Short mmCIF file of C-alpha atoms in Angstrom, two decimals:
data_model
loop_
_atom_site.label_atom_id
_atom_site.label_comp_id
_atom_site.label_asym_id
_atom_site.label_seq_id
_atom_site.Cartn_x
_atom_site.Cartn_y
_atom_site.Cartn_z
CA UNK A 1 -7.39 -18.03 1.74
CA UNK A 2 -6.47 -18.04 5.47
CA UNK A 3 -8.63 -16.00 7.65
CA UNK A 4 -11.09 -16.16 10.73
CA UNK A 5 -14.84 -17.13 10.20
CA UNK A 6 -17.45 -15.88 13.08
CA UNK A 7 -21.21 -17.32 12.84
CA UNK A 8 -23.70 -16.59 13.19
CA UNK A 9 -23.79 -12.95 11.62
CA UNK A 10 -26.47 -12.20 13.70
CA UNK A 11 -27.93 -13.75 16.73
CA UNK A 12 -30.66 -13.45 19.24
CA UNK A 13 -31.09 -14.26 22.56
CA UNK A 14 -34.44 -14.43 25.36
CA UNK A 15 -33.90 -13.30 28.68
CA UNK A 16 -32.57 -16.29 30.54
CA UNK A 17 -30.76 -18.35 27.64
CA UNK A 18 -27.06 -19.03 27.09
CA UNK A 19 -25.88 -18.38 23.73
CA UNK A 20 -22.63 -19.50 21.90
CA UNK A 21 -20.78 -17.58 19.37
CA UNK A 22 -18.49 -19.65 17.16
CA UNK A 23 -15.48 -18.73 16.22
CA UNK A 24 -12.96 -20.38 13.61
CA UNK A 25 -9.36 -19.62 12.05
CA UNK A 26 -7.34 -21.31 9.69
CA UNK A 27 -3.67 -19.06 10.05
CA UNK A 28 -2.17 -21.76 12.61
CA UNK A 29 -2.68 -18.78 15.08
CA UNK A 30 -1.63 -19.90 18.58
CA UNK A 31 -3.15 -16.84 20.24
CA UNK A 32 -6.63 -16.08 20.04
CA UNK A 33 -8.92 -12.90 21.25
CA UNK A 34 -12.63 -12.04 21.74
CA UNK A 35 -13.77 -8.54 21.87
CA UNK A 36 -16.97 -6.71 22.77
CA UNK A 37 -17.37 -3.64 20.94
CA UNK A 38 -19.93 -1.08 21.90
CA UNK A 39 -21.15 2.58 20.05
CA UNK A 40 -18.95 5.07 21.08
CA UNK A 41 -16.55 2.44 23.81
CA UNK A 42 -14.10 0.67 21.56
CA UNK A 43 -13.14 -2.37 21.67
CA UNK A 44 -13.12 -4.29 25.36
CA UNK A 45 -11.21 -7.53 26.03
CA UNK A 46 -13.13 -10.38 27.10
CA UNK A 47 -10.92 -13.73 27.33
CA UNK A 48 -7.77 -14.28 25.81
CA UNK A 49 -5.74 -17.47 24.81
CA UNK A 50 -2.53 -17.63 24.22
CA UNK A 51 -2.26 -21.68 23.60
CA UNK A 52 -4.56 -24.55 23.46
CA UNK A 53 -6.25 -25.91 27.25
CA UNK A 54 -5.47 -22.01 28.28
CA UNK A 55 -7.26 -19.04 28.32
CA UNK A 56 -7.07 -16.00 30.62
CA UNK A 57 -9.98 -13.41 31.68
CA UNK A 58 -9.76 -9.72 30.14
CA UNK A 59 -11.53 -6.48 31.28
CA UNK A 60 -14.73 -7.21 31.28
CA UNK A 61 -14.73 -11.20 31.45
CA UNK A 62 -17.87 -11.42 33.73
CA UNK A 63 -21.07 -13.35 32.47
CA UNK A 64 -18.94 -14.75 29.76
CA UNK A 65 -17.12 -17.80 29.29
CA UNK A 66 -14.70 -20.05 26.89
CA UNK A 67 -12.87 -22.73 25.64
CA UNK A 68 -9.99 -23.84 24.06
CA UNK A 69 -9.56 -27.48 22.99
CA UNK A 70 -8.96 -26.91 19.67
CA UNK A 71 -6.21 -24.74 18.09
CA UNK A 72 -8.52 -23.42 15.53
CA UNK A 73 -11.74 -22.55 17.65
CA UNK A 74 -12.32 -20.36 20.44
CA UNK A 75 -15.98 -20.32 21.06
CA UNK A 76 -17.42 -17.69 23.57
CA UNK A 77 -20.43 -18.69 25.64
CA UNK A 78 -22.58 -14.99 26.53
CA UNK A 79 -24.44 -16.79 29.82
CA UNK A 80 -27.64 -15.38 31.56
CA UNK A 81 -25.84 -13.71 33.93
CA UNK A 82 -24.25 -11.18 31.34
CA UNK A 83 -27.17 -8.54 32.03
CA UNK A 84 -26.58 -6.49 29.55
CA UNK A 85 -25.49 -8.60 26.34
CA UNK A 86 -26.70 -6.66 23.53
CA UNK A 87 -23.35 -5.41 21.30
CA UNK A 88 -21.03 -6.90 18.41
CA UNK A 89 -18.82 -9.16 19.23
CA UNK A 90 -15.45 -9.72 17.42
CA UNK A 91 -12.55 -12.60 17.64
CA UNK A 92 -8.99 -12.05 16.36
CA UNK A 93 -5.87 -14.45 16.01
CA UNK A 94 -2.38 -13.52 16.13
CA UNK A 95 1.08 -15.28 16.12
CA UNK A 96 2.60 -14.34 19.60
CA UNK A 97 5.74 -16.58 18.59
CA UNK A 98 7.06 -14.06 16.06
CA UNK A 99 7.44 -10.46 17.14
CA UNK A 100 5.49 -7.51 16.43
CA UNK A 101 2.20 -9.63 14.65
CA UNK A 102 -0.76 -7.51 14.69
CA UNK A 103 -4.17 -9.21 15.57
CA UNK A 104 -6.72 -10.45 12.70
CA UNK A 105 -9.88 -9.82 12.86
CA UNK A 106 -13.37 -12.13 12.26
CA UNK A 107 -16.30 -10.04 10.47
CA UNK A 108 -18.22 -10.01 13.55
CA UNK A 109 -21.43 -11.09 15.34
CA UNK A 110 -23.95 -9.01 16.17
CA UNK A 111 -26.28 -10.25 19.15
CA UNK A 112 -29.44 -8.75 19.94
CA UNK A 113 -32.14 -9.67 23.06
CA UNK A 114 -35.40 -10.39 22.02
CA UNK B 1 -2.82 1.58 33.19
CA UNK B 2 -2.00 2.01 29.35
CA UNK B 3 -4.29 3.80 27.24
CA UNK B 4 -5.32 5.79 23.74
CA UNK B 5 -6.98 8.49 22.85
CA UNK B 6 -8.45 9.52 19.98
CA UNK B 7 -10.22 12.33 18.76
CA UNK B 8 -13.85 12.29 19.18
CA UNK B 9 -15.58 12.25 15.61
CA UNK B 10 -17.67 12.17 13.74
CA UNK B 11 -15.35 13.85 10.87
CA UNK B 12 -17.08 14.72 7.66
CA UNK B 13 -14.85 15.86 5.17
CA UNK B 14 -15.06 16.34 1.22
CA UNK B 15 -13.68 13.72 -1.20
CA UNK B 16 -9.68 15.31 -1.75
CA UNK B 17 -9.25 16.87 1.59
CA UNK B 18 -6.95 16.57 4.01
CA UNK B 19 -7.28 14.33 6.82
CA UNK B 20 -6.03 14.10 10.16
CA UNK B 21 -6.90 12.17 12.81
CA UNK B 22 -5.25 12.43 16.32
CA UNK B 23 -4.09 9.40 18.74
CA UNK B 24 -2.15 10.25 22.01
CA UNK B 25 -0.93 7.08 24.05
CA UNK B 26 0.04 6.30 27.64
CA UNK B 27 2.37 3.15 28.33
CA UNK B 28 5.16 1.83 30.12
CA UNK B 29 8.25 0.75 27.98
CA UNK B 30 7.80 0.63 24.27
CA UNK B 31 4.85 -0.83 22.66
CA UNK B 32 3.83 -1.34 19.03
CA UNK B 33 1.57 1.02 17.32
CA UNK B 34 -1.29 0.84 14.99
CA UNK B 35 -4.51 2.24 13.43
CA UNK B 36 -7.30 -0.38 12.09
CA UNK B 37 -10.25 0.52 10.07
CA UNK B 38 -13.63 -1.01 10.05
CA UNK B 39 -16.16 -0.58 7.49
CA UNK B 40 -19.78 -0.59 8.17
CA UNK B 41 -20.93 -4.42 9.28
CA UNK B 42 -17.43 -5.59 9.00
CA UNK B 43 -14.67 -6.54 11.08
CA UNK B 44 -11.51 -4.70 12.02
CA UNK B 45 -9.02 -4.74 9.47
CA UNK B 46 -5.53 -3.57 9.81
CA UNK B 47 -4.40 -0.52 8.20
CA UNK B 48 -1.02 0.18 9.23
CA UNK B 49 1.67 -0.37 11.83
CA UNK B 50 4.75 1.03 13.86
CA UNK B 51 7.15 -0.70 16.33
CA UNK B 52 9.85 1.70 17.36
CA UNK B 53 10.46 5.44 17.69
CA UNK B 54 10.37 7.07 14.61
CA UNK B 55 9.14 4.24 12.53
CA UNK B 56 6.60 5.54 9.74
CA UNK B 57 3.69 3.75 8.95
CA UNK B 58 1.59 3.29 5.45
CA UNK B 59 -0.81 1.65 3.32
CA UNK B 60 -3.00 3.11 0.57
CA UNK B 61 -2.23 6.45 1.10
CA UNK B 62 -2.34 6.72 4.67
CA UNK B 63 0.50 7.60 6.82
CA UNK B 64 1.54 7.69 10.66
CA UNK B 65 4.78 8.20 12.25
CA UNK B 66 5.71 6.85 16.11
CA UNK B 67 6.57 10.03 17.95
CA UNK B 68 7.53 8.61 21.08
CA UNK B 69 8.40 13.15 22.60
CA UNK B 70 5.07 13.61 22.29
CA UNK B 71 3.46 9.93 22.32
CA UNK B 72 0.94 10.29 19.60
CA UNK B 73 0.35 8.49 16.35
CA UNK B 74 -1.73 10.72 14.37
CA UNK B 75 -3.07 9.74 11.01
CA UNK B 76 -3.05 10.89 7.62
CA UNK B 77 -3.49 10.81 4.15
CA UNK B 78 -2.90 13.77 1.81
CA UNK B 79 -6.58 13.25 -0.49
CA UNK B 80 -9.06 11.50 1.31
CA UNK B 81 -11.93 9.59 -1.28
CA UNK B 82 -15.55 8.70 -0.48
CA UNK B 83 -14.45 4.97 -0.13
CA UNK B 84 -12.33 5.84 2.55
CA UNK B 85 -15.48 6.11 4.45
CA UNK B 86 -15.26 4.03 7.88
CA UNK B 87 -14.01 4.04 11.28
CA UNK B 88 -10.72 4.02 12.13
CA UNK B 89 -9.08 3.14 15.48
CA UNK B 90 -5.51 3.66 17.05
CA UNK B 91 -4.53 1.16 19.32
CA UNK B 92 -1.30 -0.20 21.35
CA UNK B 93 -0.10 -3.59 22.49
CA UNK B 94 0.70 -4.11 25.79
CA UNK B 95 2.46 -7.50 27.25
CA UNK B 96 1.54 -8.76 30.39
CA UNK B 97 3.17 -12.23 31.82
CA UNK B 98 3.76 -13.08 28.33
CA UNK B 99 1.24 -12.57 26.79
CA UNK B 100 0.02 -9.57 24.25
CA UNK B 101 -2.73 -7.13 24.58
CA UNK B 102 -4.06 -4.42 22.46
CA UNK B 103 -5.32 -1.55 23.71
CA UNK B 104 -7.87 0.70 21.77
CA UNK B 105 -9.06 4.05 21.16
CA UNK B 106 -12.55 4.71 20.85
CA UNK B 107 -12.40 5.15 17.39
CA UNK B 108 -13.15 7.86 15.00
CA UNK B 109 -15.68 7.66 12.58
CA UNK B 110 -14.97 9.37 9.09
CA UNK B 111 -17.58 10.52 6.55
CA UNK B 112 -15.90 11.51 3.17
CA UNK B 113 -18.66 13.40 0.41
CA UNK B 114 -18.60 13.44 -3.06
#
């Protein structure tokens, strides 16, 4: 079955370190999405891609980064300058070529400072 | 900017009520509509959809209509059940320079007893 795999489940970071959360689909997706969801916020936009080799900065894009050099992975880099890292993060894929596609979604990772 | 709003949960409600769950919208021209649900630990998973005026909405019971005179989406389903347990957000997409956004409510989170 086609879908979008996030790992780890659940990750941890120490004050200082870089962490990378993986994320990988197999629906031929051009576009891909990563979100930062907090209790009681929604869902925030962190990067977006809309095709391989380019990637654009959402709301709240600071202390992250990304790449895209593969169609099928967009992995998302939390960096020690993201003070305040602790939330679930979630990717989602879409089709922008044909109209009206709705995003999927990964199950999630969950990071957590140690 | 664009935006959704949702009503502010929690909801608790017993298994065979009625539910309703309000989403308002701001936007510019005419975006696509929809409500996702996420159960506890998971991912966002789409629940239903609307892309014009007056479209209706529905999966598994659940319904929403596109009222673009009042700009809402509400939800509902006639006899809710205690697996319908989750959150549920209403969200719009938005394009920018060609490329597609969504934009989310904070979500709602629904308790349904036995």
């Amino acid at each position: 079955d086609g879908g979008i795999t996030q790992s780890p489940k659940y990750l941890f970071r120490k004050e200082g370190q870089n962490v990378t959360l993986s994320c990988e689909q197999n629906l031929n997706h051009d576009a891909m999405y990563w979100y930062r969801q907090d209790p009681g916020q929604g869902l925030r936009l962190i990067y977006y891609s809309q095709i391989v080799n380019d990637f654009q900065k959402g709301d709240i894009a600071e202390g992250y980064s990304v790449s895209r050099e593969k169609k099928e992975s967009f992995p998302l880099t939390v960096t020690s300058a993201q003070k305040n890292p602790t939330a679930f993060y979630l990717c989602a894929s879409r089709d922008p070529w044909r109209g009206n596609q709705p995003q999927h979604f990964g199950d999630g990772t969950r990071l957590s400072i140690l | 900017g664009n935006s959704v709003t949702q009503m502010e949960g929690p909801v608790t409600l017993s298994e065979e009520a009625f539910l309703t769950i309000n989403c308002t919208y701001t936007a510019t021209g005419y975006p696509s509509l929809f409500w996702y649900v996420q159960y506890p630990g998971e991912g966002l998973q789409l629940l239903l959809k609307a892309t014009k005026a007056d479209d209706k909405g529905s999966n598994k019971g659940f319904e929403a209509t596109y009222r673009k005179e009042t700009t809402s989406f509400h939800l509902e389903k006639g006899s809710v059940q205690v697996s319908d347990s989750a959150v549920y957000f209403c969200a719009l997409s938005e394009s920018q320079g060609g490329s597609e956004k969504l934009v989310f409510g904070k979500g709602t989170k629904l308790t349904v007893n036995p």
